[in-house]
């Protein structure tokens, strides 16, 4: 419903969710996470960039920002009153809040993906995956929503609840207002590609894929931050990001629960594709918070080419 004379643009996030009849509790959850990002921006801009002196379950030293962002989001999730369980990349265990309430939501999130890039003033992001009920270890395709928040020159929020992919931008009042509605990937040869991992560790199939992308005129665009790199592919409506299986890391680097699930859901919702190189990310069924998988994500044509190269040369 659009008021006479009112443009759909600049409508704020909560009103947009309401006007599109999103579930009331899901609306609250998405808006609580949006509100949390306002505190994270502040921490990024002015906070302590030092080490926290602690490490996460992967044994990685945590930044103060990692711990603070995790605390900020967890507090808002608990405050929402609609969360059944919480899984964060920064903490080793799943927090059971109200696991038996099938009306509530389970949330898996990476509070500040690529946080080490803040130190060098590059863009980073928050990634969130949402399931209905009290369990995050579900088939990836059972997600009911996912979103990311990009802390770059502008702060933007991209979400899908299964009815298209929409981008909101933060205005000077720190409100999220509509910027792009129903983002759709185009097909056709990739104009940009983001190759993660060391190339000298690429398999023959991945190397052949990279060479065919370059032969097709694709330009290299890699920031080292999953959120800004995926956002570039989505906003350009074309291109491919990959963090493939490597000679010394057959499962690649990125985590299924916190990084691959939500982005695969968004990109598929936008008409793109997301693959491990041997199958859809959405067909995965993670069993542990440690699960990682290779990823090729972006325009359907490029992802299909990646699968073909890997089927032929491994
Ligand atoms: P973290 O979860 O430790 O932040 O790692 C994720 C990430 O930084 C992604 O954002 C990015 O795509 C990738 O790792 C970069 O890896 P690399 O430094 O090997 O290129």
mmCIF file with all atom_site columns, C-alpha atoms in Angstrom, residues 43-213:
data_model
loop_
_atom_site.group_PDB
_atom_site.id
_atom_site.type_symbol
_atom_site.label_atom_id
_atom_site.label_alt_id
_atom_site.label_comp_id
_atom_site.label_asym_id
_atom_site.label_entity_id
_atom_site.label_seq_id
_atom_site.pdbx_PDB_ins_code
_atom_site.Cartn_x
_atom_site.Cartn_y
_atom_site.Cartn_z
_atom_site.occupancy
_atom_site.B_iso_or_equiv
_atom_site.pdbx_formal_charge
_atom_site.auth_seq_id
_atom_site.auth_comp_id
_atom_site.auth_asym_id
_atom_site.auth_atom_id
_atom_site.pdbx_PDB_model_num
ATOM 1   C CA . UNK A 1 43  ? 32.237 1.269   18.459  1.00 0.00 ? 43  UNK A CA 1
ATOM 2   C CA . UNK A 1 44  ? 33.899 0.928   15.030  1.00 0.00 ? 44  UNK A CA 1
ATOM 3   C CA . UNK A 1 45  ? 34.313 4.673   14.651  1.00 0.00 ? 45  UNK A CA 1
ATOM 4   C CA . UNK A 1 46  ? 35.513 5.522   18.145  1.00 0.00 ? 46  UNK A CA 1
ATOM 5   C CA . UNK A 1 47  ? 36.140 2.268   19.977  1.00 0.00 ? 47  UNK A CA 1
ATOM 6   C CA . UNK A 1 48  ? 39.254 0.427   21.071  1.00 0.00 ? 48  UNK A CA 1
ATOM 7   C CA . UNK A 1 49  ? 40.847 -1.375  18.124  1.00 0.00 ? 49  UNK A CA 1
ATOM 8   C CA . UNK A 1 50  ? 43.035 -3.414  20.465  1.00 0.00 ? 50  UNK A CA 1
ATOM 9   C CA . UNK A 1 51  ? 43.000 -7.130  21.260  1.00 0.00 ? 51  UNK A CA 1
ATOM 10  C CA . UNK A 1 52  ? 40.536 -8.379  23.870  1.00 0.00 ? 52  UNK A CA 1
ATOM 11  C CA . UNK A 1 53  ? 43.041 -10.836 25.309  1.00 0.00 ? 53  UNK A CA 1
ATOM 12  C CA . UNK A 1 54  ? 40.564 -13.672 24.694  1.00 0.00 ? 54  UNK A CA 1
ATOM 13  C CA . UNK A 1 55  ? 40.094 -16.107 21.768  1.00 0.00 ? 55  UNK A CA 1
ATOM 14  C CA . UNK A 1 56  ? 37.017 -17.575 20.101  1.00 0.00 ? 56  UNK A CA 1
ATOM 15  C CA . UNK A 1 57  ? 36.219 -21.289 19.721  1.00 0.00 ? 57  UNK A CA 1
ATOM 16  C CA . UNK A 1 58  ? 38.443 -21.421 16.619  1.00 0.00 ? 58  UNK A CA 1
ATOM 17  C CA . UNK A 1 59  ? 41.388 -20.320 18.716  1.00 0.00 ? 59  UNK A CA 1
ATOM 18  C CA . UNK A 1 60  ? 41.473 -16.956 16.925  1.00 0.00 ? 60  UNK A CA 1
ATOM 19  C CA . UNK A 1 61  ? 42.515 -13.984 19.052  1.00 0.00 ? 61  UNK A CA 1
ATOM 20  C CA . UNK A 1 62  ? 39.506 -11.731 19.516  1.00 0.00 ? 62  UNK A CA 1
ATOM 21  C CA . UNK A 1 63  ? 39.512 -7.986  19.001  1.00 0.00 ? 63  UNK A CA 1
ATOM 22  C CA . UNK A 1 64  ? 37.804 -5.765  21.561  1.00 0.00 ? 64  UNK A CA 1
ATOM 23  C CA . UNK A 1 65  ? 35.420 -4.950  18.703  1.00 0.00 ? 65  UNK A CA 1
ATOM 24  C CA . UNK A 1 66  ? 34.530 -8.616  18.176  1.00 0.00 ? 66  UNK A CA 1
ATOM 25  C CA . UNK A 1 67  ? 33.611 -9.078  21.823  1.00 0.00 ? 67  UNK A CA 1
ATOM 26  C CA . UNK A 1 68  ? 31.767 -5.743  22.050  1.00 0.00 ? 68  UNK A CA 1
ATOM 27  C CA . UNK A 1 69  ? 29.781 -6.303  18.819  1.00 0.00 ? 69  UNK A CA 1
ATOM 28  C CA . UNK A 1 70  ? 28.813 -9.769  20.001  1.00 0.00 ? 70  UNK A CA 1
ATOM 29  C CA . UNK A 1 71  ? 27.647 -8.391  23.364  1.00 0.00 ? 71  UNK A CA 1
ATOM 30  C CA . UNK A 1 72  ? 25.639 -5.593  21.695  1.00 0.00 ? 72  UNK A CA 1
ATOM 31  C CA . UNK A 1 73  ? 23.785 -7.943  19.339  1.00 0.00 ? 73  UNK A CA 1
ATOM 32  C CA . UNK A 1 74  ? 23.184 -10.636 21.968  1.00 0.00 ? 74  UNK A CA 1
ATOM 33  C CA . UNK A 1 75  ? 21.672 -8.020  24.333  1.00 0.00 ? 75  UNK A CA 1
ATOM 34  C CA . UNK A 1 76  ? 19.251 -6.826  21.610  1.00 0.00 ? 76  UNK A CA 1
ATOM 35  C CA . UNK A 1 77  ? 18.290 -10.369 20.666  1.00 0.00 ? 77  UNK A CA 1
ATOM 36  C CA . UNK A 1 78  ? 17.459 -11.178 24.298  1.00 0.00 ? 78  UNK A CA 1
ATOM 37  C CA . UNK A 1 79  ? 15.637 -7.839  24.615  1.00 0.00 ? 79  UNK A CA 1
ATOM 38  C CA . UNK A 1 80  ? 13.429 -8.727  21.621  1.00 0.00 ? 80  UNK A CA 1
ATOM 39  C CA . UNK A 1 81  ? 11.702 -11.504 23.572  1.00 0.00 ? 81  UNK A CA 1
ATOM 40  C CA . UNK A 1 82  ? 11.184 -13.510 20.355  1.00 0.00 ? 82  UNK A CA 1
ATOM 41  C CA . UNK A 1 83  ? 14.414 -15.549 20.314  1.00 0.00 ? 83  UNK A CA 1
ATOM 42  C CA . UNK A 1 84  ? 14.575 -19.295 21.075  1.00 0.00 ? 84  UNK A CA 1
ATOM 43  C CA . UNK A 1 85  ? 18.324 -19.809 20.722  1.00 0.00 ? 85  UNK A CA 1
ATOM 44  C CA . UNK A 1 86  ? 21.406 -17.799 19.806  1.00 0.00 ? 86  UNK A CA 1
ATOM 45  C CA . UNK A 1 87  ? 24.576 -18.927 18.008  1.00 0.00 ? 87  UNK A CA 1
ATOM 46  C CA . UNK A 1 88  ? 27.404 -16.443 17.585  1.00 0.00 ? 88  UNK A CA 1
ATOM 47  C CA . UNK A 1 89  ? 30.671 -16.939 15.708  1.00 0.00 ? 89  UNK A CA 1
ATOM 48  C CA . UNK A 1 90  ? 32.410 -15.261 18.635  1.00 0.00 ? 90  UNK A CA 1
ATOM 49  C CA . UNK A 1 91  ? 31.251 -17.687 21.310  1.00 0.00 ? 91  UNK A CA 1
ATOM 50  C CA . UNK A 1 92  ? 31.824 -21.412 21.526  1.00 0.00 ? 92  UNK A CA 1
ATOM 51  C CA . UNK A 1 93  ? 28.359 -22.514 22.569  1.00 0.00 ? 93  UNK A CA 1
ATOM 52  C CA . UNK A 1 94  ? 24.731 -22.120 21.568  1.00 0.00 ? 94  UNK A CA 1
ATOM 53  C CA . UNK A 1 95  ? 22.720 -20.056 24.074  1.00 0.00 ? 95  UNK A CA 1
ATOM 54  C CA . UNK A 1 96  ? 19.402 -21.792 24.687  1.00 0.00 ? 96  UNK A CA 1
ATOM 55  C CA . UNK A 1 97  ? 16.885 -19.034 25.543  1.00 0.00 ? 97  UNK A CA 1
ATOM 56  C CA . UNK A 1 98  ? 13.476 -20.663 25.005  1.00 0.00 ? 98  UNK A CA 1
ATOM 57  C CA . UNK A 1 99  ? 14.297 -23.677 22.805  1.00 0.00 ? 99  UNK A CA 1
ATOM 58  C CA . UNK A 1 100 ? 10.926 -25.392 23.149  1.00 0.00 ? 100 UNK A CA 1
ATOM 59  C CA . UNK A 1 101 ? 8.912  -22.430 21.876  1.00 0.00 ? 101 UNK A CA 1
ATOM 60  C CA . UNK A 1 102 ? 8.439  -23.232 18.179  1.00 0.00 ? 102 UNK A CA 1
ATOM 61  C CA . UNK A 1 103 ? 6.911  -19.772 17.635  1.00 0.00 ? 103 UNK A CA 1
ATOM 62  C CA . UNK A 1 104 ? 10.203 -18.072 18.448  1.00 0.00 ? 104 UNK A CA 1
ATOM 63  C CA . UNK A 1 105 ? 13.262 -17.707 16.246  1.00 0.00 ? 105 UNK A CA 1
ATOM 64  C CA . UNK A 1 106 ? 16.780 -19.127 16.270  1.00 0.00 ? 106 UNK A CA 1
ATOM 65  C CA . UNK A 1 107 ? 19.495 -16.699 15.230  1.00 0.00 ? 107 UNK A CA 1
ATOM 66  C CA . UNK A 1 108 ? 23.040 -17.466 14.040  1.00 0.00 ? 108 UNK A CA 1
ATOM 67  C CA . UNK A 1 109 ? 25.269 -14.466 13.439  1.00 0.00 ? 109 UNK A CA 1
ATOM 68  C CA . UNK A 1 110 ? 28.779 -13.220 12.795  1.00 0.00 ? 110 UNK A CA 1
ATOM 69  C CA . UNK A 1 111 ? 28.806 -9.960  14.795  1.00 0.00 ? 111 UNK A CA 1
ATOM 70  C CA . UNK A 1 112 ? 31.661 -8.312  12.883  1.00 0.00 ? 112 UNK A CA 1
ATOM 71  C CA . UNK A 1 113 ? 32.891 -10.286 9.928   1.00 0.00 ? 113 UNK A CA 1
ATOM 72  C CA . UNK A 1 114 ? 36.328 -9.270  8.691   1.00 0.00 ? 114 UNK A CA 1
ATOM 73  C CA . UNK A 1 115 ? 36.885 -7.295  11.907  1.00 0.00 ? 115 UNK A CA 1
ATOM 74  C CA . UNK A 1 116 ? 40.644 -7.250  11.349  1.00 0.00 ? 116 UNK A CA 1
ATOM 75  C CA . UNK A 1 117 ? 39.988 -4.872  8.432   1.00 0.00 ? 117 UNK A CA 1
ATOM 76  C CA . UNK A 1 118 ? 38.773 -2.076  10.729  1.00 0.00 ? 118 UNK A CA 1
ATOM 77  C CA . UNK A 1 119 ? 42.378 -1.493  11.726  1.00 0.00 ? 119 UNK A CA 1
ATOM 78  C CA . UNK A 1 120 ? 43.210 -0.661  8.104   1.00 0.00 ? 120 UNK A CA 1
ATOM 79  C CA . UNK A 1 121 ? 39.968 1.292   7.684   1.00 0.00 ? 121 UNK A CA 1
ATOM 80  C CA . UNK A 1 122 ? 38.244 -1.070  5.262   1.00 0.00 ? 122 UNK A CA 1
ATOM 81  C CA . UNK A 1 123 ? 34.568 -2.005  5.232   1.00 0.00 ? 123 UNK A CA 1
ATOM 82  C CA . UNK A 1 124 ? 33.271 -4.804  7.471   1.00 0.00 ? 124 UNK A CA 1
ATOM 83  C CA . UNK A 1 125 ? 29.869 -6.256  8.271   1.00 0.00 ? 125 UNK A CA 1
ATOM 84  C CA . UNK A 1 126 ? 27.405 -8.101  10.486  1.00 0.00 ? 126 UNK A CA 1
ATOM 85  C CA . UNK A 1 127 ? 25.829 -11.264 9.014   1.00 0.00 ? 127 UNK A CA 1
ATOM 86  C CA . UNK A 1 128 ? 22.624 -12.855 10.377  1.00 0.00 ? 128 UNK A CA 1
ATOM 87  C CA . UNK A 1 129 ? 20.732 -16.062 9.620   1.00 0.00 ? 129 UNK A CA 1
ATOM 88  C CA . UNK A 1 130 ? 17.219 -16.664 11.048  1.00 0.00 ? 130 UNK A CA 1
ATOM 89  C CA . UNK A 1 131 ? 15.267 -19.911 11.490  1.00 0.00 ? 131 UNK A CA 1
ATOM 90  C CA . UNK A 1 132 ? 11.827 -20.523 12.988  1.00 0.00 ? 132 UNK A CA 1
ATOM 91  C CA . UNK A 1 133 ? 11.847 -22.606 16.181  1.00 0.00 ? 133 UNK A CA 1
ATOM 92  C CA . UNK A 1 134 ? 14.545 -23.637 18.621  1.00 0.00 ? 134 UNK A CA 1
ATOM 93  C CA . UNK A 1 135 ? 17.267 -25.181 16.454  1.00 0.00 ? 135 UNK A CA 1
ATOM 94  C CA . UNK A 1 136 ? 19.954 -23.652 14.189  1.00 0.00 ? 136 UNK A CA 1
ATOM 95  C CA . UNK A 1 137 ? 21.185 -27.017 12.897  1.00 0.00 ? 137 UNK A CA 1
ATOM 96  C CA . UNK A 1 138 ? 18.578 -27.218 10.142  1.00 0.00 ? 138 UNK A CA 1
ATOM 97  C CA . UNK A 1 139 ? 18.832 -27.623 6.360   1.00 0.00 ? 139 UNK A CA 1
ATOM 98  C CA . UNK A 1 140 ? 20.048 -24.273 5.066   1.00 0.00 ? 140 UNK A CA 1
ATOM 99  C CA . UNK A 1 141 ? 16.987 -23.864 2.847   1.00 0.00 ? 141 UNK A CA 1
ATOM 100 C CA . UNK A 1 142 ? 14.763 -23.799 5.964   1.00 0.00 ? 142 UNK A CA 1
ATOM 101 C CA . UNK A 1 143 ? 15.992 -20.315 6.858   1.00 0.00 ? 143 UNK A CA 1
ATOM 102 C CA . UNK A 1 144 ? 13.052 -17.896 7.082   1.00 0.00 ? 144 UNK A CA 1
ATOM 103 C CA . UNK A 1 145 ? 15.162 -14.765 6.738   1.00 0.00 ? 145 UNK A CA 1
ATOM 104 C CA . UNK A 1 146 ? 18.709 -13.468 6.490   1.00 0.00 ? 146 UNK A CA 1
ATOM 105 C CA . UNK A 1 147 ? 20.397 -10.105 6.465   1.00 0.00 ? 147 UNK A CA 1
ATOM 106 C CA . UNK A 1 148 ? 23.708 -8.304  6.521   1.00 0.00 ? 148 UNK A CA 1
ATOM 107 C CA . UNK A 1 149 ? 24.713 -4.838  7.637   1.00 0.00 ? 149 UNK A CA 1
ATOM 108 C CA . UNK A 1 150 ? 27.634 -3.232  5.833   1.00 0.00 ? 150 UNK A CA 1
ATOM 109 C CA . UNK A 1 151 ? 29.741 -0.681  7.715   1.00 0.00 ? 151 UNK A CA 1
ATOM 110 C CA . UNK A 1 152 ? 31.403 1.137   4.835   1.00 0.00 ? 152 UNK A CA 1
ATOM 111 C CA . UNK A 1 153 ? 31.483 4.758   3.654   1.00 0.00 ? 153 UNK A CA 1
ATOM 112 C CA . UNK A 1 154 ? 27.703 4.435   4.104   1.00 0.00 ? 154 UNK A CA 1
ATOM 113 C CA . UNK A 1 155 ? 25.947 2.020   6.401   1.00 0.00 ? 155 UNK A CA 1
ATOM 114 C CA . UNK A 1 156 ? 23.499 -0.203  4.583   1.00 0.00 ? 156 UNK A CA 1
ATOM 115 C CA . UNK A 1 157 ? 21.262 -3.121  5.567   1.00 0.00 ? 157 UNK A CA 1
ATOM 116 C CA . UNK A 1 158 ? 20.195 -5.820  3.108   1.00 0.00 ? 158 UNK A CA 1
ATOM 117 C CA . UNK A 1 159 ? 17.575 -8.418  4.061   1.00 0.00 ? 159 UNK A CA 1
ATOM 118 C CA . UNK A 1 160 ? 15.242 -11.032 2.662   1.00 0.00 ? 160 UNK A CA 1
ATOM 119 C CA . UNK A 1 161 ? 12.379 -12.905 4.279   1.00 0.00 ? 161 UNK A CA 1
ATOM 120 C CA . UNK A 1 162 ? 11.823 -14.974 1.153   1.00 0.00 ? 162 UNK A CA 1
ATOM 121 C CA . UNK A 1 163 ? 10.019 -12.211 -0.733  1.00 0.00 ? 163 UNK A CA 1
ATOM 122 C CA . UNK A 1 164 ? 12.804 -10.485 -2.593  1.00 0.00 ? 164 UNK A CA 1
ATOM 123 C CA . UNK A 1 165 ? 15.972 -8.759  -1.462  1.00 0.00 ? 165 UNK A CA 1
ATOM 124 C CA . UNK A 1 166 ? 15.809 -5.158  -0.277  1.00 0.00 ? 166 UNK A CA 1
ATOM 125 C CA . UNK A 1 167 ? 18.485 -2.617  0.643   1.00 0.00 ? 167 UNK A CA 1
ATOM 126 C CA . UNK A 1 168 ? 18.077 0.129   3.233   1.00 0.00 ? 168 UNK A CA 1
ATOM 127 C CA . UNK A 1 169 ? 20.575 2.928   3.839   1.00 0.00 ? 169 UNK A CA 1
ATOM 128 C CA . UNK A 1 170 ? 21.173 4.691   7.158   1.00 0.00 ? 170 UNK A CA 1
ATOM 129 C CA . UNK A 1 171 ? 20.284 8.399   7.038   1.00 0.00 ? 171 UNK A CA 1
ATOM 130 C CA . UNK A 1 172 ? 21.640 11.267  9.111   1.00 0.00 ? 172 UNK A CA 1
ATOM 131 C CA . UNK A 1 173 ? 19.131 10.451  11.864  1.00 0.00 ? 173 UNK A CA 1
ATOM 132 C CA . UNK A 1 174 ? 20.558 6.906   11.987  1.00 0.00 ? 174 UNK A CA 1
ATOM 133 C CA . UNK A 1 175 ? 17.310 5.507   10.580  1.00 0.00 ? 175 UNK A CA 1
ATOM 134 C CA . UNK A 1 176 ? 17.317 2.843   7.857   1.00 0.00 ? 176 UNK A CA 1
ATOM 135 C CA . UNK A 1 177 ? 15.281 3.959   4.830   1.00 0.00 ? 177 UNK A CA 1
ATOM 136 C CA . UNK A 1 178 ? 14.570 2.089   1.608   1.00 0.00 ? 178 UNK A CA 1
ATOM 137 C CA . UNK A 1 179 ? 17.216 2.453   -1.092  1.00 0.00 ? 179 UNK A CA 1
ATOM 138 C CA . UNK A 1 180 ? 16.693 -0.480  -3.458  1.00 0.00 ? 180 UNK A CA 1
ATOM 139 C CA . UNK A 1 181 ? 13.696 -2.803  -3.601  1.00 0.00 ? 181 UNK A CA 1
ATOM 140 C CA . UNK A 1 182 ? 13.665 -6.311  -5.116  1.00 0.00 ? 182 UNK A CA 1
ATOM 141 C CA . UNK A 1 183 ? 17.332 -6.448  -6.103  1.00 0.00 ? 183 UNK A CA 1
ATOM 142 C CA . UNK A 1 184 ? 17.811 -8.937  -8.953  1.00 0.00 ? 184 UNK A CA 1
ATOM 143 C CA . UNK A 1 185 ? 21.087 -10.428 -10.213 1.00 0.00 ? 185 UNK A CA 1
ATOM 144 C CA . UNK A 1 186 ? 21.522 -10.442 -13.970 1.00 0.00 ? 186 UNK A CA 1
ATOM 145 C CA . UNK A 1 187 ? 23.022 -13.434 -15.715 1.00 0.00 ? 187 UNK A CA 1
ATOM 146 C CA . UNK A 1 188 ? 25.758 -13.294 -18.368 1.00 0.00 ? 188 UNK A CA 1
ATOM 147 C CA . UNK A 1 189 ? 29.529 -13.424 -18.051 1.00 0.00 ? 189 UNK A CA 1
ATOM 148 C CA . UNK A 1 190 ? 31.034 -12.054 -14.833 1.00 0.00 ? 190 UNK A CA 1
ATOM 149 C CA . UNK A 1 191 ? 32.365 -8.510  -15.073 1.00 0.00 ? 191 UNK A CA 1
ATOM 150 C CA . UNK A 1 192 ? 33.941 -8.725  -11.612 1.00 0.00 ? 192 UNK A CA 1
ATOM 151 C CA . UNK A 1 193 ? 35.292 -11.585 -9.532  1.00 0.00 ? 193 UNK A CA 1
ATOM 152 C CA . UNK A 1 194 ? 36.456 -11.830 -5.893  1.00 0.00 ? 194 UNK A CA 1
ATOM 153 C CA . UNK A 1 195 ? 38.918 -14.728 -5.430  1.00 0.00 ? 195 UNK A CA 1
ATOM 154 C CA . UNK A 1 196 ? 39.589 -15.631 -1.760  1.00 0.00 ? 196 UNK A CA 1
ATOM 155 C CA . UNK A 1 197 ? 42.446 -17.836 -0.605  1.00 0.00 ? 197 UNK A CA 1
ATOM 156 C CA . UNK A 1 198 ? 45.974 -18.175 -1.952  1.00 0.00 ? 198 UNK A CA 1
ATOM 157 C CA . UNK A 1 199 ? 45.912 -18.840 -5.710  1.00 0.00 ? 199 UNK A CA 1
ATOM 158 C CA . UNK A 1 200 ? 48.945 -21.142 -5.590  1.00 0.00 ? 200 UNK A CA 1
ATOM 159 C CA . UNK A 1 201 ? 46.785 -23.440 -3.436  1.00 0.00 ? 201 UNK A CA 1
ATOM 160 C CA . UNK A 1 202 ? 43.904 -23.537 -5.906  1.00 0.00 ? 202 UNK A CA 1
ATOM 161 C CA . UNK A 1 203 ? 42.895 -26.892 -7.374  1.00 0.00 ? 203 UNK A CA 1
ATOM 162 C CA . UNK A 1 204 ? 43.220 -27.373 -11.134 1.00 0.00 ? 204 UNK A CA 1
ATOM 163 C CA . UNK A 1 205 ? 39.453 -26.887 -11.482 1.00 0.00 ? 205 UNK A CA 1
ATOM 164 C CA . UNK A 1 206 ? 39.420 -23.609 -9.555  1.00 0.00 ? 206 UNK A CA 1
ATOM 165 C CA . UNK A 1 207 ? 42.490 -22.368 -11.441 1.00 0.00 ? 207 UNK A CA 1
ATOM 166 C CA . UNK A 1 208 ? 40.779 -23.138 -14.744 1.00 0.00 ? 208 UNK A CA 1
ATOM 167 C CA . UNK A 1 209 ? 37.677 -21.285 -13.520 1.00 0.00 ? 209 UNK A CA 1
ATOM 168 C CA . UNK A 1 210 ? 39.716 -18.206 -12.545 1.00 0.00 ? 210 UNK A CA 1
ATOM 169 C CA . UNK A 1 211 ? 41.474 -18.210 -15.928 1.00 0.00 ? 211 UNK A CA 1
ATOM 170 C CA . UNK A 1 212 ? 38.160 -18.475 -17.813 1.00 0.00 ? 212 UNK A CA 1
ATOM 171 C CA . UNK A 1 213 ? 36.741 -15.563 -15.799 1.00 0.00 ? 213 UNK A CA 1
#
